[in-house]
PDB file of C-alpha atoms in Angstrom:
ATOM      1  CA  UNK A   9     -15.027 -29.029  50.372  1.00  0.00           C
ATOM      2  CA  UNK A  10     -11.761 -30.482  51.655  1.00  0.00           C
ATOM      3  CA  UNK A  11     -13.637 -33.617  52.783  1.00  0.00           C
ATOM      4  CA  UNK A  12     -15.061 -34.115  49.284  1.00  0.00           C
ATOM      5  CA  UNK A  13     -11.587 -33.676  47.812  1.00  0.00           C
ATOM      6  CA  UNK A  14     -10.187 -36.266  50.234  1.00  0.00           C
ATOM      7  CA  UNK A  15     -12.957 -38.706  49.297  1.00  0.00           C
ATOM      8  CA  UNK A  16     -12.187 -38.246  45.601  1.00  0.00           C
ATOM      9  CA  UNK A  17      -8.457 -38.814  46.161  1.00  0.00           C
ATOM     10  CA  UNK A  18      -9.046 -41.883  48.340  1.00  0.00           C
ATOM     11  CA  UNK A  19     -11.300 -43.382  45.651  1.00  0.00           C
ATOM     12  CA  UNK A  20      -8.900 -42.653  42.783  1.00  0.00           C
ATOM     13  CA  UNK A  21      -5.862 -44.070  44.579  1.00  0.00           C
ATOM     14  CA  UNK A  22      -7.925 -47.097  45.621  1.00  0.00           C
ATOM     15  CA  UNK A  23      -9.273 -47.745  42.126  1.00  0.00           C
ATOM     16  CA  UNK A  24      -5.758 -47.524  40.701  1.00  0.00           C
ATOM     17  CA  UNK A  25      -4.509 -49.899  43.418  1.00  0.00           C
ATOM     18  CA  UNK A  26      -1.817 -47.414  44.415  1.00  0.00           C
ATOM     19  CA  UNK A  27      -0.157 -47.343  47.791  1.00  0.00           C
ATOM     20  CA  UNK A  28       0.675 -43.880  48.982  1.00  0.00           C
ATOM     21  CA  UNK A  29      -0.400 -40.796  50.801  1.00  0.00           C
ATOM     22  CA  UNK A  30      -1.367 -37.250  49.973  1.00  0.00           C
ATOM     23  CA  UNK A  31      -1.285 -33.856  51.611  1.00  0.00           C
ATOM     24  CA  UNK A  32      -3.869 -31.177  50.857  1.00  0.00           C
ATOM     25  CA  UNK A  33      -2.928 -27.528  51.365  1.00  0.00           C
ATOM     26  CA  UNK A  34      -5.426 -24.733  50.772  1.00  0.00           C
ATOM     27  CA  UNK A  35      -4.377 -21.198  49.840  1.00  0.00           C
ATOM     28  CA  UNK A  36      -5.959 -18.173  48.146  1.00  0.00           C
ATOM     29  CA  UNK A  37      -5.599 -19.829  44.714  1.00  0.00           C
ATOM     30  CA  UNK A  38      -7.246 -23.128  45.660  1.00  0.00           C
ATOM     31  CA  UNK A  39      -5.989 -26.530  46.737  1.00  0.00           C
ATOM     32  CA  UNK A  40      -2.467 -27.835  46.259  1.00  0.00           C
ATOM     33  CA  UNK A  41      -2.187 -31.592  46.564  1.00  0.00           C
ATOM     34  CA  UNK A  42       1.076 -33.484  46.899  1.00  0.00           C
ATOM     35  CA  UNK A  43       0.737 -37.218  46.334  1.00  0.00           C
ATOM     36  CA  UNK A  44       3.582 -39.450  47.465  1.00  0.00           C
ATOM     37  CA  UNK A  45       3.658 -42.963  46.062  1.00  0.00           C
ATOM     38  CA  UNK A  46       6.363 -45.469  45.147  1.00  0.00           C
ATOM     39  CA  UNK A  47       4.572 -45.926  41.803  1.00  0.00           C
ATOM     40  CA  UNK A  48       4.648 -42.240  40.818  1.00  0.00           C
ATOM     41  CA  UNK A  49       5.295 -42.979  37.149  1.00  0.00           C
ATOM     42  CA  UNK A  50       1.818 -44.441  36.690  1.00  0.00           C
ATOM     43  CA  UNK A  51       0.200 -41.259  38.009  1.00  0.00           C
ATOM     44  CA  UNK A  52       2.524 -38.929  36.098  1.00  0.00           C
ATOM     45  CA  UNK A  53       2.460 -40.723  32.749  1.00  0.00           C
ATOM     46  CA  UNK A  54       4.345 -39.801  29.568  1.00  0.00           C
ATOM     47  CA  UNK A  55       5.362 -36.118  29.786  1.00  0.00           C
ATOM     48  CA  UNK A  56       2.851 -35.654  32.607  1.00  0.00           C
ATOM     49  CA  UNK A  57      -0.199 -36.575  30.520  1.00  0.00           C
ATOM     50  CA  UNK A  58      -1.765 -38.759  33.232  1.00  0.00           C
ATOM     51  CA  UNK A  59      -1.167 -36.085  35.855  1.00  0.00           C
ATOM     52  CA  UNK A  60      -2.744 -33.412  33.644  1.00  0.00           C
ATOM     53  CA  UNK A  61      -5.767 -35.630  32.932  1.00  0.00           C
ATOM     54  CA  UNK A  62      -6.201 -36.584  36.572  1.00  0.00           C
ATOM     55  CA  UNK A  63      -6.038 -32.929  37.604  1.00  0.00           C
ATOM     56  CA  UNK A  64      -8.664 -32.016  34.999  1.00  0.00           C
ATOM     57  CA  UNK A  65     -10.931 -34.823  36.191  1.00  0.00           C
ATOM     58  CA  UNK A  66     -10.640 -33.785  39.841  1.00  0.00           C
ATOM     59  CA  UNK A  67     -11.275 -30.125  38.975  1.00  0.00           C
ATOM     60  CA  UNK A  68     -14.413 -31.071  37.038  1.00  0.00           C
ATOM     61  CA  UNK A  69     -15.664 -33.219  39.897  1.00  0.00           C
ATOM     62  CA  UNK A  70     -15.033 -30.401  42.368  1.00  0.00           C
ATOM     63  CA  UNK A  71     -16.726 -27.783  40.168  1.00  0.00           C
ATOM     64  CA  UNK A  72     -19.972 -29.764  40.318  1.00  0.00           C
ATOM     65  CA  UNK A  73     -19.963 -29.444  44.086  1.00  0.00           C
ATOM     66  CA  UNK A  74     -22.400 -26.536  44.144  1.00  0.00           C
ATOM     67  CA  UNK A  75     -20.109 -24.564  46.447  1.00  0.00           C
ATOM     68  CA  UNK A  76     -17.632 -21.889  45.387  1.00  0.00           C
ATOM     69  CA  UNK A  77     -15.130 -23.500  43.012  1.00  0.00           C
ATOM     70  CA  UNK A  78     -11.498 -23.621  44.057  1.00  0.00           C
ATOM     71  CA  UNK A  79      -8.880 -24.845  41.610  1.00  0.00           C
ATOM     72  CA  UNK A  80      -6.978 -28.035  42.388  1.00  0.00           C
ATOM     73  CA  UNK A  81      -3.285 -28.356  41.476  1.00  0.00           C
ATOM     74  CA  UNK A  82      -1.811 -31.858  41.655  1.00  0.00           C
ATOM     75  CA  UNK A  83       1.808 -32.826  42.101  1.00  0.00           C
ATOM     76  CA  UNK A  84       3.174 -36.350  42.402  1.00  0.00           C
ATOM     77  CA  UNK A  85       6.425 -36.903  44.274  1.00  0.00           C
ATOM     78  CA  UNK A  86       7.567 -33.353  43.394  1.00  0.00           C
ATOM     79  CA  UNK A  87       7.492 -34.026  39.629  1.00  0.00           C
ATOM     80  CA  UNK A  88       5.454 -30.936  38.774  1.00  0.00           C
ATOM     81  CA  UNK A  89       7.578 -28.620  40.916  1.00  0.00           C
ATOM     82  CA  UNK A  90      10.776 -29.997  39.345  1.00  0.00           C
ATOM     83  CA  UNK A  91       9.263 -29.632  35.860  1.00  0.00           C
ATOM     84  CA  UNK A  92       8.357 -25.991  36.561  1.00  0.00           C
ATOM     85  CA  UNK A  93      11.936 -25.227  37.649  1.00  0.00           C
ATOM     86  CA  UNK A  94      13.348 -27.088  34.652  1.00  0.00           C
ATOM     87  CA  UNK A  95      11.048 -25.189  32.264  1.00  0.00           C
ATOM     88  CA  UNK A  96      12.013 -21.830  33.764  1.00  0.00           C
ATOM     89  CA  UNK A  97      15.729 -22.645  33.324  1.00  0.00           C
ATOM     90  CA  UNK A  98      15.240 -23.880  29.757  1.00  0.00           C
ATOM     91  CA  UNK A  99      13.153 -20.819  28.914  1.00  0.00           C
ATOM     92  CA  UNK A 100      15.989 -18.522  29.961  1.00  0.00           C
ATOM     93  CA  UNK A 101      18.354 -20.474  27.653  1.00  0.00           C
ATOM     94  CA  UNK A 102      15.857 -20.431  24.785  1.00  0.00           C
ATOM     95  CA  UNK A 103      15.332 -16.684  25.218  1.00  0.00           C
ATOM     96  CA  UNK A 104      19.086 -16.097  25.009  1.00  0.00           C
ATOM     97  CA  UNK A 105      19.275 -18.171  21.818  1.00  0.00           C
ATOM     98  CA  UNK A 106      16.428 -16.163  20.314  1.00  0.00           C
ATOM     99  CA  UNK A 107      18.071 -12.844  21.247  1.00  0.00           C
ATOM    100  CA  UNK A 108      21.442 -13.949  19.835  1.00  0.00           C
ATOM    101  CA  UNK A 109      20.065 -15.364  16.591  1.00  0.00           C
ATOM    102  CA  UNK A 110      17.277 -12.846  16.032  1.00  0.00           C
ATOM    103  CA  UNK A 111      15.118 -15.798  14.904  1.00  0.00           C
ATOM    104  CA  UNK A 112      11.971 -17.048  16.578  1.00  0.00           C
ATOM    105  CA  UNK A 113      11.906 -20.473  18.218  1.00  0.00           C
ATOM    106  CA  UNK A 114       8.864 -22.743  18.040  1.00  0.00           C
ATOM    107  CA  UNK A 115       8.570 -25.229  20.901  1.00  0.00           C
ATOM    108  CA  UNK A 116       6.930 -28.649  20.868  1.00  0.00           C
ATOM    109  CA  UNK A 117       3.258 -28.958  21.880  1.00  0.00           C
ATOM    110  CA  UNK A 118       2.734 -28.978  25.641  1.00  0.00           C
ATOM    111  CA  UNK A 119      -0.037 -28.686  28.246  1.00  0.00           C
ATOM    112  CA  UNK A 120      -1.396 -25.282  29.181  1.00  0.00           C
ATOM    113  CA  UNK A 121       0.202 -25.246  32.637  1.00  0.00           C
ATOM    114  CA  UNK A 122       3.651 -25.701  31.050  1.00  0.00           C
ATOM    115  CA  UNK A 123       3.005 -22.980  28.461  1.00  0.00           C
ATOM    116  CA  UNK A 124       1.944 -20.695  31.318  1.00  0.00           C
ATOM    117  CA  UNK A 125       5.290 -21.222  33.108  1.00  0.00           C
ATOM    118  CA  UNK A 126       7.149 -20.326  29.901  1.00  0.00           C
ATOM    119  CA  UNK A 127       4.973 -17.250  29.241  1.00  0.00           C
ATOM    120  CA  UNK A 128       5.557 -15.992  32.795  1.00  0.00           C
ATOM    121  CA  UNK A 129       9.323 -16.553  32.533  1.00  0.00           C
ATOM    122  CA  UNK A 130       9.542 -14.841  29.119  1.00  0.00           C
ATOM    123  CA  UNK A 131       7.703 -11.785  30.498  1.00  0.00           C
ATOM    124  CA  UNK A 132      10.591 -11.248  32.907  1.00  0.00           C
ATOM    125  CA  UNK A 133      13.229 -11.283  30.125  1.00  0.00           C
ATOM    126  CA  UNK A 134      13.888  -8.123  28.104  1.00  0.00           C
ATOM    127  CA  UNK A 135      14.055  -8.407  24.337  1.00  0.00           C
ATOM    128  CA  UNK A 136      11.786 -11.436  23.824  1.00  0.00           C
ATOM    129  CA  UNK A 137       8.087 -12.216  23.810  1.00  0.00           C
ATOM    130  CA  UNK A 138       6.013 -15.379  23.608  1.00  0.00           C
ATOM    131  CA  UNK A 139       2.778 -16.435  21.966  1.00  0.00           C
ATOM    132  CA  UNK A 140       0.747 -19.637  21.966  1.00  0.00           C
ATOM    133  CA  UNK A 141      -0.222 -20.944  18.534  1.00  0.00           C
ATOM    134  CA  UNK A 142      -2.149 -23.949  17.264  1.00  0.00           C
ATOM    135  CA  UNK A 143      -5.208 -25.689  18.608  1.00  0.00           C
ATOM    136  CA  UNK A 144      -5.942 -28.474  21.080  1.00  0.00           C
ATOM    137  CA  UNK A 145      -3.183 -31.027  21.602  1.00  0.00           C
ATOM    138  CA  UNK A 146      -1.051 -29.261  18.977  1.00  0.00           C
ATOM    139  CA  UNK A 147      -1.022 -25.949  20.874  1.00  0.00           C
ATOM    140  CA  UNK A 148       2.554 -24.803  21.321  1.00  0.00           C
ATOM    141  CA  UNK A 149       4.579 -21.766  22.100  1.00  0.00           C
ATOM    142  CA  UNK A 150       6.719 -19.450  19.995  1.00  0.00           C
ATOM    143  CA  UNK A 151       9.450 -17.315  21.546  1.00  0.00           C
ATOM    144  CA  UNK A 152      10.493 -14.429  19.341  1.00  0.00           C
ATOM    145  CA  UNK A 153      12.580 -11.270  19.560  1.00  0.00           C
ATOM    146  CA  UNK A 154      10.646  -8.116  20.389  1.00  0.00           C
ATOM    147  CA  UNK A 155      10.204  -5.939  17.311  1.00  0.00           C
ATOM    148  CA  UNK A 156      11.810  -2.555  17.768  1.00  0.00           C
TER     149      UNK A 156
END
């Protein structure tokens, strides 16, 4: 399975004419891949759209393997990890604003993995809750005070 994943990554980087390297780590949740390239912006794209699409493509290719499916998480030059930390910090600030104002806050549309980070962070904060609303590319998150 790891060999197939390496073949897929080699082909994608080659087709995109990108210089770089990658590291594949397997854990109980699946495969974590860190790609290092001087042209990281091309792989990440606007607000991570290219990275999200590439991850989806690789996961679909791996799911057709016939073996047990293991999820693939991609990161490019630490962008995803930094984004997760940034989202967790912002979520704490947003939750405080919601608690102080008593008004819900609707966030801009974002990919599911980013909404998941916010949901998990909100769960750890007393007095607020979160919910995803909308459909498809317009799916977004609402943070609201917990009704007493």
